[in-house]
Coordinates of C-alpha atoms in Angstrom, one line a residue:
M1 CA 206.3 69.6 110.9
K2 CA 207.3 72.6 113.0
R3 CA 207.1 74.7 109.8
T4 CA 203.6 73.4 109.2
L5 CA 202.6 74.2 112.8
R6 CA 203.9 77.7 112.5
L7 CA 202.0 78.2 109.2
G8 CA 198.8 76.9 110.9
L9 CA 199.2 79.2 113.8
A10 CA 199.8 82.2 111.5
A11 CA 196.8 81.3 109.5
A12 CA 194.7 81.0 112.7
C13 CA 195.9 84.4 113.8
L14 CA 195.1 86.0 110.5
L15 CA 191.6 84.5 110.6
A16 CA 191.1 85.8 114.1
L17 CA 192.2 89.3 113.1
A18 CA 190.0 89.1 110.1
A19 CA 187.1 88.1 112.3
I20 CA 187.8 90.9 114.7
A21 CA 188.0 93.4 111.9
A22 CA 184.7 92.1 110.4
V23 CA 183.0 92.4 113.8
R24 CA 184.3 96.0 114.2
A25 CA 183.3 96.9 110.7
Y26 CA 179.8 95.5 111.4
Q27 CA 179.6 97.4 114.7
S28 CA 180.8 100.6 113.0
A29 CA 178.3 100.2 110.2
N30 CA 175.6 99.7 112.7
S31 CA 176.5 102.3 115.3
L32 CA 177.1 106.0 115.6
L33 CA 178.7 107.9 118.4
G34 CA 179.1 104.7 120.3
A35 CA 175.3 104.0 120.2
A36 CA 173.5 101.3 118.2
L37 CA 171.7 102.2 115.0
A38 CA 168.4 100.4 115.4
G39 CA 165.8 99.4 112.8
P40 CA 162.0 99.7 113.1
E41 CA 161.6 96.1 114.5
Q42 CA 164.2 96.7 117.3
I43 CA 162.7 100.1 118.1
A44 CA 159.2 98.4 118.3
A45 CA 160.6 95.8 120.7
I46 CA 162.2 98.5 122.9
T47 CA 159.0 100.7 123.0
A48 CA 156.9 97.6 124.0
L49 CA 158.7 97.8 127.4
P50 CA 157.4 99.9 130.3
E51 CA 158.2 103.6 129.7
E52 CA 160.1 105.8 132.1
S53 CA 159.8 109.6 131.9
A54 CA 162.5 111.5 130.1
G55 CA 163.5 113.1 133.3
S56 CA 164.6 109.8 134.8
C57 CA 167.6 109.6 132.4
V58 CA 170.4 112.0 131.6
L59 CA 172.3 112.1 128.3
H60 CA 176.1 112.5 128.2
W61 CA 178.7 113.2 125.5
N62 CA 182.3 112.2 126.3
G63 CA 181.2 111.8 129.9
E64 CA 179.6 115.2 130.4
V65 CA 175.9 116.0 130.6
L66 CA 174.9 117.5 127.2
P67 CA 173.4 121.0 127.0
Y68 CA 169.7 120.9 127.8
D69 CA 166.9 123.3 126.9
A70 CA 164.3 122.8 129.6
A71 CA 161.7 124.9 127.7
R72 CA 161.7 122.5 124.8
N73 CA 162.7 119.4 126.8
I74 CA 165.5 118.7 124.3
Y75 CA 169.3 118.2 124.4
C76 CA 171.8 119.8 122.1
L77 CA 174.5 117.6 120.6
P78 CA 177.4 119.8 119.3
Q79 CA 179.3 118.3 116.4
P80 CA 181.8 119.5 113.8
L81 CA 180.3 121.7 111.1
D82 CA 181.6 119.4 108.3
G83 CA 179.2 116.6 109.3
T84 CA 181.7 114.2 110.8
A85 CA 180.6 112.4 114.0
V86 CA 183.0 112.6 117.0
G87 CA 182.9 111.6 120.6
G88 CA 180.7 109.1 122.3
L89 CA 177.1 109.2 123.7
S90 CA 176.0 107.5 126.9
A91 CA 173.2 107.8 129.4
S92 CA 172.9 107.6 133.2
W93 CA 171.4 104.1 132.8
G94 CA 170.9 101.6 130.0
S95 CA 172.1 101.4 126.5
L96 CA 171.5 103.9 123.7
Y97 CA 169.6 103.1 120.5
L98 CA 169.4 105.6 117.6
P99 CA 166.6 105.1 115.1
A100 CA 168.4 104.4 111.8
D101 CA 165.9 106.2 109.7
Q102 CA 166.6 109.4 111.6
W103 CA 170.3 109.1 112.2
A104 CA 171.9 107.2 109.3
G105 CA 172.0 110.1 106.9
G106 CA 171.3 113.7 106.3
W107 CA 173.5 114.8 109.1
Q108 CA 174.3 118.3 107.8
E109 CA 170.8 119.0 106.6
A110 CA 169.5 118.1 110.0
M111 CA 172.1 120.4 111.6
E112 CA 170.9 123.3 109.5
T113 CA 167.2 122.8 110.2
G114 CA 167.7 122.0 113.9
E115 CA 165.2 119.1 113.6
A116 CA 164.6 117.0 116.7
R117 CA 165.9 113.4 116.6
D118 CA 164.9 110.6 118.9
I119 CA 167.3 108.6 121.2
Y120 CA 165.9 105.6 123.0
V121 CA 167.5 104.3 126.3
S122 CA 166.8 100.8 127.5
D123 CA 168.2 98.3 130.0
G124 CA 166.1 95.4 128.7
R125 CA 163.4 96.0 131.4
R126 CA 162.3 99.6 130.7
F127 CA 162.9 102.4 128.2
C128 CA 162.8 106.2 127.9
R129 CA 162.7 108.4 124.8
L130 CA 164.9 111.5 124.7
Q131 CA 165.1 114.2 122.0
V132 CA 168.2 115.8 120.6
Y133 CA 169.1 118.3 117.9
V134 CA 172.6 118.6 116.4
S135 CA 174.4 121.9 116.3
G136 CA 177.5 122.9 114.4
L137 CA 178.7 125.3 117.0
P138 CA 180.5 124.7 120.3
A139 CA 178.2 125.0 123.4
L140 CA 178.8 126.6 126.8
V141 CA 176.8 125.2 129.7
I142 CA 176.6 127.1 133.0
H143 CA 174.8 126.1 136.1
T144 CA 174.5 128.6 138.9
D145 CA 174.8 127.5 142.5
S146 CA 174.7 130.8 144.4
S147 CA 174.5 134.6 143.8
E148 CA 175.7 137.7 145.5
P149 CA 174.3 141.2 144.8
Y150 CA 176.5 144.1 143.7
R151 CA 176.0 147.7 142.9
L152 CA 177.0 149.9 139.9
D153 CA 179.2 152.9 140.4
P154 CA 176.9 155.6 141.7
A155 CA 178.7 158.1 139.4
Y156 CA 177.3 156.3 136.4
V157 CA 174.0 154.9 137.4
S158 CA 171.0 156.4 135.6
G159 CA 167.5 156.2 136.9
T160 CA 166.8 153.1 134.7
M161 CA 170.0 151.3 135.7
A162 CA 169.4 152.0 139.4
S163 CA 166.4 149.7 139.3
L164 CA 168.5 146.7 138.0
E165 CA 169.2 143.9 140.3
L166 CA 172.8 142.9 139.6
Y167 CA 174.6 139.8 140.9
Y168 CA 177.8 137.9 140.9
N169 CA 176.8 134.3 140.2
Y170 CA 178.9 131.3 141.2
G171 CA 178.6 127.8 139.8
E172 CA 180.1 125.3 137.3
Y173 CA 180.6 125.4 133.6
T174 CA 181.2 122.9 130.8
L175 CA 182.4 123.9 127.3
F176 CA 181.7 121.4 124.5
W177 CA 184.1 121.9 121.5
P178 CA 183.9 118.9 119.2
Q179 CA 186.3 120.6 116.7
G180 CA 189.0 120.5 119.3
N181 CA 191.5 117.7 119.8
S182 CA 190.6 114.8 122.0
R183 CA 191.9 116.5 125.1
Q184 CA 190.2 119.8 124.5
R185 CA 186.8 118.6 123.3
V186 CA 185.4 119.2 126.8
V187 CA 186.6 121.7 129.3
S188 CA 184.9 122.1 132.7
G189 CA 185.4 123.7 136.1
Y190 CA 184.1 126.4 138.4
I191 CA 183.0 129.9 137.3
E192 CA 181.7 133.3 138.3
H193 CA 179.5 135.1 135.8
H194 CA 177.8 138.4 135.7
W195 CA 176.3 141.0 133.3
R196 CA 178.8 143.3 131.6
G197 CA 178.7 146.5 129.5
N198 CA 177.0 149.8 129.6
T199 CA 173.9 150.0 127.5
N200 CA 174.1 146.2 127.3
L201 CA 172.9 146.1 130.9
L202 CA 169.5 147.2 129.5
A203 CA 169.4 144.8 126.7
N204 CA 167.0 141.8 126.8
K205 CA 169.9 139.6 125.7
K206 CA 172.7 140.3 128.1
S207 CA 176.5 140.3 127.6
Y208 CA 178.4 138.3 130.2
R209 CA 181.8 138.4 132.0
L210 CA 183.2 135.0 132.8
N211 CA 185.8 134.4 135.6
L212 CA 187.1 130.8 135.7
L213 CA 187.9 129.6 139.2
D214 CA 189.5 126.6 140.9
E215 CA 187.9 124.7 143.7
R216 CA 189.0 127.4 146.2
G217 CA 187.6 130.3 144.3
R218 CA 191.0 131.4 142.9
P219 CA 191.5 132.3 139.2
Q220 CA 192.0 129.2 137.0
S221 CA 193.4 129.7 133.5
E222 CA 192.1 127.5 130.7
D223 CA 192.4 127.6 126.9
L224 CA 188.9 127.9 125.6
L225 CA 188.2 127.3 121.8
G226 CA 191.9 127.6 121.1
L227 CA 192.0 131.3 122.0
G228 CA 194.8 131.0 124.6
E229 CA 195.0 130.4 128.3
D230 CA 193.2 132.9 130.6
A231 CA 191.0 133.0 133.6
D232 CA 189.0 136.0 132.4
W233 CA 186.6 135.8 129.4
F234 CA 183.5 137.6 128.1
L235 CA 180.6 136.8 125.9
L236 CA 179.4 139.3 123.2
N237 CA 175.7 139.4 122.7
F238 CA 175.5 140.9 119.2
A239 CA 172.6 142.9 120.5
T240 CA 172.2 145.4 117.7
D241 CA 173.4 143.2 114.8
T242 CA 171.1 141.3 112.5
T243 CA 174.1 139.5 111.0
R244 CA 175.7 138.5 114.3
A245 CA 178.9 138.9 112.3
R246 CA 180.1 142.6 112.6
D247 CA 182.1 142.2 115.8
K248 CA 183.8 139.0 114.5
V249 CA 184.6 140.4 111.0
A250 CA 185.9 143.7 112.4
W251 CA 188.3 141.9 114.8
Q252 CA 189.4 139.6 112.0
L253 CA 190.4 142.6 109.9
W254 CA 192.3 144.1 112.8
A255 CA 194.0 140.8 113.4
Q256 CA 195.1 140.8 109.8
L257 CA 196.6 144.2 110.3
A258 CA 198.4 143.2 113.5
A259 CA 199.7 140.0 111.9
E260 CA 201.4 142.1 109.1
N261 CA 202.7 145.0 111.2
D262 CA 204.7 145.0 114.4
H263 CA 203.4 148.4 115.2
D264 CA 199.8 147.2 115.5
L265 CA 199.0 145.4 118.7
P266 CA 196.8 142.3 118.7
G267 CA 193.2 142.8 119.8
I268 CA 190.7 140.0 120.4
Q269 CA 189.5 137.0 118.5
V270 CA 185.8 136.1 118.5
E271 CA 184.6 132.5 118.3
Y272 CA 180.9 131.6 118.1
L273 CA 179.2 129.4 120.6
E274 CA 175.7 128.8 121.9
L275 CA 175.0 129.5 125.6
Y276 CA 172.8 127.4 127.9
L277 CA 172.4 129.1 131.3
D278 CA 170.7 127.1 134.0
D279 CA 169.0 124.8 131.4
T280 CA 167.8 127.7 129.4
Y281 CA 168.9 128.3 125.8
M282 CA 170.3 131.9 125.6
G283 CA 171.3 132.0 121.9
V284 CA 174.4 132.7 119.9
Y285 CA 177.3 134.5 121.6
G286 CA 180.9 135.5 120.7
L287 CA 183.5 134.2 123.1
A288 CA 186.5 136.4 123.5
R289 CA 189.5 136.8 125.7
P290 CA 190.0 140.3 127.1
I291 CA 192.9 142.5 126.0
S292 CA 195.1 142.5 129.0
R293 CA 198.6 142.3 130.4
D294 CA 198.6 138.5 129.6
S295 CA 197.3 138.8 126.1
L296 CA 199.8 141.5 125.2
A297 CA 202.7 140.1 127.4
L298 CA 203.2 143.5 129.0
S299 CA 206.2 144.2 131.3
A300 CA 206.0 145.7 134.8
Q301 CA 207.1 149.0 133.3
D302 CA 204.3 149.3 130.7
V303 CA 201.2 151.5 131.4
F304 CA 198.0 150.4 129.8
Y305 CA 194.6 152.2 129.8
K306 CA 191.1 151.5 128.7
W307 CA 188.8 154.4 127.7
R308 CA 185.3 152.9 127.8
T309 CA 183.0 155.8 127.2
M310 CA 182.3 159.5 128.0
P311 CA 180.4 161.2 130.8
M312 CA 176.9 162.3 129.8
D313 CA 178.0 165.9 129.2
R314 CA 180.8 164.6 126.9
S315 CA 183.4 166.4 129.1
M316 CA 187.1 165.4 128.8
P317 CA 189.3 164.8 131.8
T318 CA 191.4 167.9 132.6
A319 CA 194.8 168.4 134.3
D320 CA 192.8 168.9 137.5
T321 CA 191.0 165.6 136.9
F322 CA 194.3 163.7 136.7
D323 CA 195.7 165.6 139.7
S324 CA 192.6 164.4 141.7
L325 CA 193.1 160.8 140.6
E326 CA 196.7 160.9 141.7
E327 CA 195.8 162.4 145.0
A328 CA 193.1 159.7 145.6
E329 CA 195.5 157.0 144.4
S330 CA 192.7 155.8 142.1
L331 CA 193.0 153.6 139.1
A332 CA 189.7 154.8 137.5
W333 CA 188.0 158.0 136.4
G334 CA 184.5 157.0 137.1
V335 CA 183.4 154.2 134.8
W336 CA 184.8 156.0 131.8
L337 CA 188.6 155.6 131.9
E338 CA 190.7 153.1 133.8
V339 CA 194.2 151.9 134.3
V340 CA 194.2 148.2 133.2
W341 CA 197.9 147.7 134.0
P342 CA 199.6 147.9 136.5
K343 CA 196.9 146.6 138.8
T344 CA 198.1 148.6 141.8
Y345 CA 198.5 152.4 142.1
Q346 CA 201.9 153.8 141.4
Q347 CA 202.9 157.5 141.7
G348 CA 202.6 159.2 138.4
I349 CA 200.5 156.4 136.8
W350 CA 198.1 158.9 135.2
Q351 CA 200.8 161.2 133.7
P352 CA 201.1 159.3 130.3
M353 CA 197.3 159.7 129.8
A354 CA 197.3 163.3 130.9
D355 CA 200.1 164.0 128.4
Y356 CA 198.1 162.2 125.6
V357 CA 195.0 164.2 126.3
E358 CA 197.1 167.4 126.2
L359 CA 198.6 166.4 122.9
Y360 CA 195.5 165.2 121.0
Y361 CA 192.3 166.1 122.8
T362 CA 192.9 169.7 124.0
P363 CA 191.4 172.5 121.9
G364 CA 194.0 175.0 120.7
A365 CA 196.9 172.8 121.6
Q366 CA 199.9 173.4 119.3
S367 CA 201.5 170.0 119.0
S368 CA 204.5 169.9 116.7
W369 CA 205.3 167.0 114.4
E370 CA 208.5 166.4 116.4
Q371 CA 206.5 166.2 119.6
L372 CA 204.1 163.7 118.1
E373 CA 206.8 161.6 116.5
Q374 CA 208.8 161.5 119.8
T375 CA 205.8 160.4 121.9
T376 CA 203.6 158.3 119.5
N377 CA 204.2 155.5 117.1
L378 CA 202.8 157.3 114.1
D379 CA 202.5 154.2 112.0
N380 CA 200.1 152.8 114.6
L381 CA 198.3 156.1 114.9
V382 CA 197.6 156.1 111.1
D383 CA 196.6 152.4 110.9
V384 CA 194.1 152.8 113.7
S385 CA 192.7 155.9 112.1
L386 CA 192.3 154.3 108.7
F387 CA 190.9 151.1 110.2
R388 CA 188.2 153.0 112.0
Q389 CA 187.3 154.8 108.8
F390 CA 187.3 151.5 106.8
V391 CA 185.0 149.7 109.1
C392 CA 183.0 152.9 109.8
A393 CA 183.3 152.6 113.6
A394 CA 180.6 155.1 114.4
D395 CA 181.0 154.7 118.1
N396 CA 184.7 155.0 118.4
F397 CA 186.2 158.5 118.8
S398 CA 188.5 159.2 121.8
Y399 CA 186.6 156.5 123.7
N400 CA 186.3 152.8 122.9
Q401 CA 190.1 152.5 122.7
Y402 CA 193.0 150.9 124.6
F403 CA 196.1 153.0 125.1
L404 CA 199.6 151.7 125.8
Q405 CA 202.7 153.6 126.7
S406 CA 205.4 151.0 125.9
S407 CA 208.4 150.8 128.1
D408 CA 210.4 149.5 125.1
D409 CA 210.4 152.7 123.2
G410 CA 208.4 155.1 125.4
L411 CA 205.8 155.6 122.6
Y412 CA 202.0 155.6 122.7
Y413 CA 200.1 152.8 120.9
R414 CA 196.3 152.3 120.4
I415 CA 194.0 149.3 120.0
P416 CA 190.5 150.0 118.8
W417 CA 187.7 148.5 120.9
D418 CA 183.9 147.8 120.8
M419 CA 183.1 146.9 117.2
D420 CA 179.3 146.5 117.3
Y421 CA 178.4 149.8 115.5
T422 CA 180.4 149.1 112.3
F423 CA 179.9 148.5 108.6
G424 CA 177.0 150.9 108.3
D425 CA 175.1 150.1 111.5
V426 CA 174.5 153.2 113.5
Y427 CA 172.4 154.6 116.4
D428 CA 170.0 157.4 116.2
E429 CA 172.4 160.3 116.7
F430 CA 173.8 159.5 113.2
Y431 CA 170.6 158.8 111.3
A432 CA 170.8 162.0 109.4
L433 CA 174.4 161.3 108.1
D434 CA 175.2 159.4 105.0
F435 CA 178.4 157.5 105.7
T436 CA 178.7 156.4 102.1
A437 CA 179.8 160.0 101.5
S438 CA 181.1 161.3 104.8
A439 CA 184.1 160.6 107.0
L440 CA 184.2 160.1 110.8
P441 CA 186.1 162.9 112.7
D442 CA 189.5 161.7 113.9
M443 CA 191.1 163.8 116.6
E444 CA 194.5 162.0 116.4
L445 CA 194.8 162.4 112.7
D446 CA 193.5 165.9 112.9
T447 CA 196.3 166.8 115.3
L448 CA 198.9 165.2 113.0
Y449 CA 197.5 167.2 110.1
A450 CA 197.6 170.5 112.1
A451 CA 201.3 169.9 112.8
D452 CA 202.2 169.4 109.1
P453 CA 199.4 169.2 106.5
D454 CA 201.5 168.2 103.5
R455 CA 203.4 165.5 105.3
T456 CA 200.2 164.0 106.8
R457 CA 198.4 164.1 103.5
A458 CA 201.3 162.2 101.8
L459 CA 201.6 159.7 104.6
V460 CA 197.9 158.9 104.7
A461 CA 197.6 158.6 100.9
Q462 CA 200.5 156.2 100.7
R463 CA 199.3 154.0 103.6
W464 CA 195.7 153.9 102.4
Q465 CA 196.9 152.7 99.0
Q466 CA 199.0 150.0 100.6
L467 CA 196.1 148.7 102.7
R468 CA 193.7 148.8 99.8
Q469 CA 195.9 146.2 98.1
T470 CA 195.9 143.8 101.1
V471 CA 193.5 144.0 104.1
F472 CA 191.1 146.8 103.0
T473 CA 189.5 145.2 100.0
L474 CA 185.8 144.6 99.4
E475 CA 186.6 141.0 98.5
N476 CA 188.3 140.4 101.9
V477 CA 185.3 141.8 103.7
E478 CA 182.9 139.8 101.6
A479 CA 184.8 136.6 102.3
L480 CA 184.9 137.2 106.0
F481 CA 181.1 137.9 106.2
A482 CA 180.4 134.9 104.0
A483 CA 182.5 132.6 106.3
A484 CA 180.7 133.9 109.4
D485 CA 177.3 133.6 107.8
T486 CA 178.0 130.1 106.6
Q487 CA 179.0 129.0 110.1
L488 CA 176.0 130.5 111.7
Y489 CA 173.5 129.4 109.1
D490 CA 174.8 125.8 108.4
S491 CA 175.1 125.1 112.2
G492 CA 171.4 126.0 112.7
A493 CA 172.4 128.5 115.4
L494 CA 171.3 131.6 113.5
A495 CA 167.8 130.3 113.1
R496 CA 167.6 129.4 116.8
D497 CA 168.9 132.8 117.9
A498 CA 166.6 134.7 115.7
A499 CA 163.6 132.6 116.8
L500 CA 164.5 133.5 120.4
W501 CA 165.5 137.2 120.1
G502 CA 164.2 138.4 116.8
Q503 CA 166.3 139.8 114.0
A504 CA 168.0 142.4 116.2
E505 CA 165.3 143.2 118.8
T506 CA 167.3 142.7 121.9
Y507 CA 166.9 146.2 123.2
P508 CA 163.7 147.7 124.5
W509 CA 164.2 150.7 122.2
E510 CA 164.7 149.3 118.7
A511 CA 163.9 152.6 117.1
H512 CA 167.2 154.0 118.4
F513 CA 169.5 151.9 116.2
R514 CA 169.6 150.9 112.5
T515 CA 171.0 147.6 111.3
L516 CA 171.8 146.2 107.9
N517 CA 171.8 142.7 106.6
I518 CA 174.8 141.2 104.9
G519 CA 173.7 142.2 101.3
E520 CA 173.0 145.8 102.4
T521 CA 176.3 145.8 104.3
L522 CA 178.4 144.9 101.3
E523 CA 176.5 147.4 99.2
F524 CA 177.2 150.1 101.8
M525 CA 180.9 149.1 101.9
E526 CA 181.3 149.3 98.1
Q527 CA 179.9 152.9 98.1
R528 CA 181.9 153.9 101.2
L529 CA 185.2 152.6 99.7
A530 CA 184.6 154.6 96.5
F531 CA 184.2 157.7 98.7
L532 CA 187.2 156.9 100.9
D533 CA 189.5 156.3 97.9
E534 CA 188.8 159.8 96.8
Y535 CA 188.9 161.2 100.4
Y536 CA 192.3 159.8 101.2
A537 CA 193.9 160.8 97.9
A538 CA 193.8 164.4 99.1
Y539 CA 193.1 164.1 102.9
T540 CA 191.8 167.0 104.9
P541 CA 190.2 166.6 108.4
A542 CA 186.5 165.8 108.3
S543 CA 184.0 168.3 109.5
R544 CA 182.9 167.9 113.2
E545 CA 179.8 170.0 112.9
A546 CA 177.3 167.1 112.7
F547 CA 178.9 165.1 115.5
D548 CA 177.4 166.2 118.8
V549 CA 178.8 163.0 120.4
L550 CA 182.4 164.2 120.2
P551 CA 184.1 165.2 123.4
K552 CA 183.7 168.7 124.6

């Protein structure tokens, strides 16, 4: 009898579990993102109730208010690009109902087209209708609470820039990252944001600096999009790039080099997102973590510089310049060159950079191979030089670089910077040049060549051949551009960004730059690689005659 009772209880438990499973299967089949999938009859019953305005109800995903575009009165629902549905939807009141004919299928197609979908909210007494589009990119939402004005460095301000009203803006942020794990799908906190860059200050579509803060206004490090923990971030605007991919692909190529070689220091990683600033859709941006002491794990004895740009007269700093900076205990030469690390002045902090300028950037300097070998990691020097030629970094000569004097070996290392004018995109000073058949001047490699032409020629030819078998292939470039384009196109974000900003019309002087689409870019790279293969087989320094932008 006891055995019969036990069997009966077991059977009852199994039936109960089966019933629960059946209910859950039914609920799953008839719900999406935690909201009910409703047929036409149910939607008709809901819409027969008194209607509230859409503004009376707020839509949430995983407990956070979704990105909202006030101009279109529509929410954005970020989801994984592969079409899976993650997270849960809710509203500030009532239950959610998704029309089954809009939501039950065609998820990825709707993502690509950005079509609006309805969501109905009802508590049984009233209803409201909200609209949503699905995006395959993460979304960053920033709401500004207060702003404080600031001024540009008077040494740099032009007449146009002097008229700009610039502010530090304080508020809160939420980053939606459906592709992350359950803990990292939503990150939120306090933030300060402001415009960044030089010419980007005049762009219609701005670049931004982001400083994450705690509740007391102190730096607060967070891991955003899996890029590592930091309190300082920036957003690339892709202002001159039709493809919105050049920065990302160039940095991916450099990352491949750095991953294969200890002598090449890591740069930045770029991840796409869409920005919503104060309920205004701002388009596609590249989120990146700055190159810094933290990202490079620098020691207290390392010295790290950032060379941003050149003065308008293209003059170089001289020995007197560096003496003046030491005397003033300054960490910056105007807005052009700065000490990134250490953060406080130390006597002699400019000496490594003064020595570098003397070695590589001083006309008539007679630097010997032994001098260069004892002061510079020559493997890094060559890799940076070849990388800049490969990506055709037309805006990267002495400037747009980071410089490190490592305390480990006392040698100089470089990291390239600012990858927007690459892969054939140029500005007006270079329109007359055909980069499919000409090389960029390279002062570091020129100096090495002057010290020992035969040795430099052999070193460069060997390294070029090595890299042409691994990172520097047309197939690699094509695959990286294709992956970026797929992400932007399939997510629907490229179409939204282009509709807002045009193909690349984010500057008020579009005639002053030239941009290529991906097909044209790959054609350019095929022709350029044929030229570079021949050029590096018997390397001699490129002519500087056509390059008025070089330092004087």
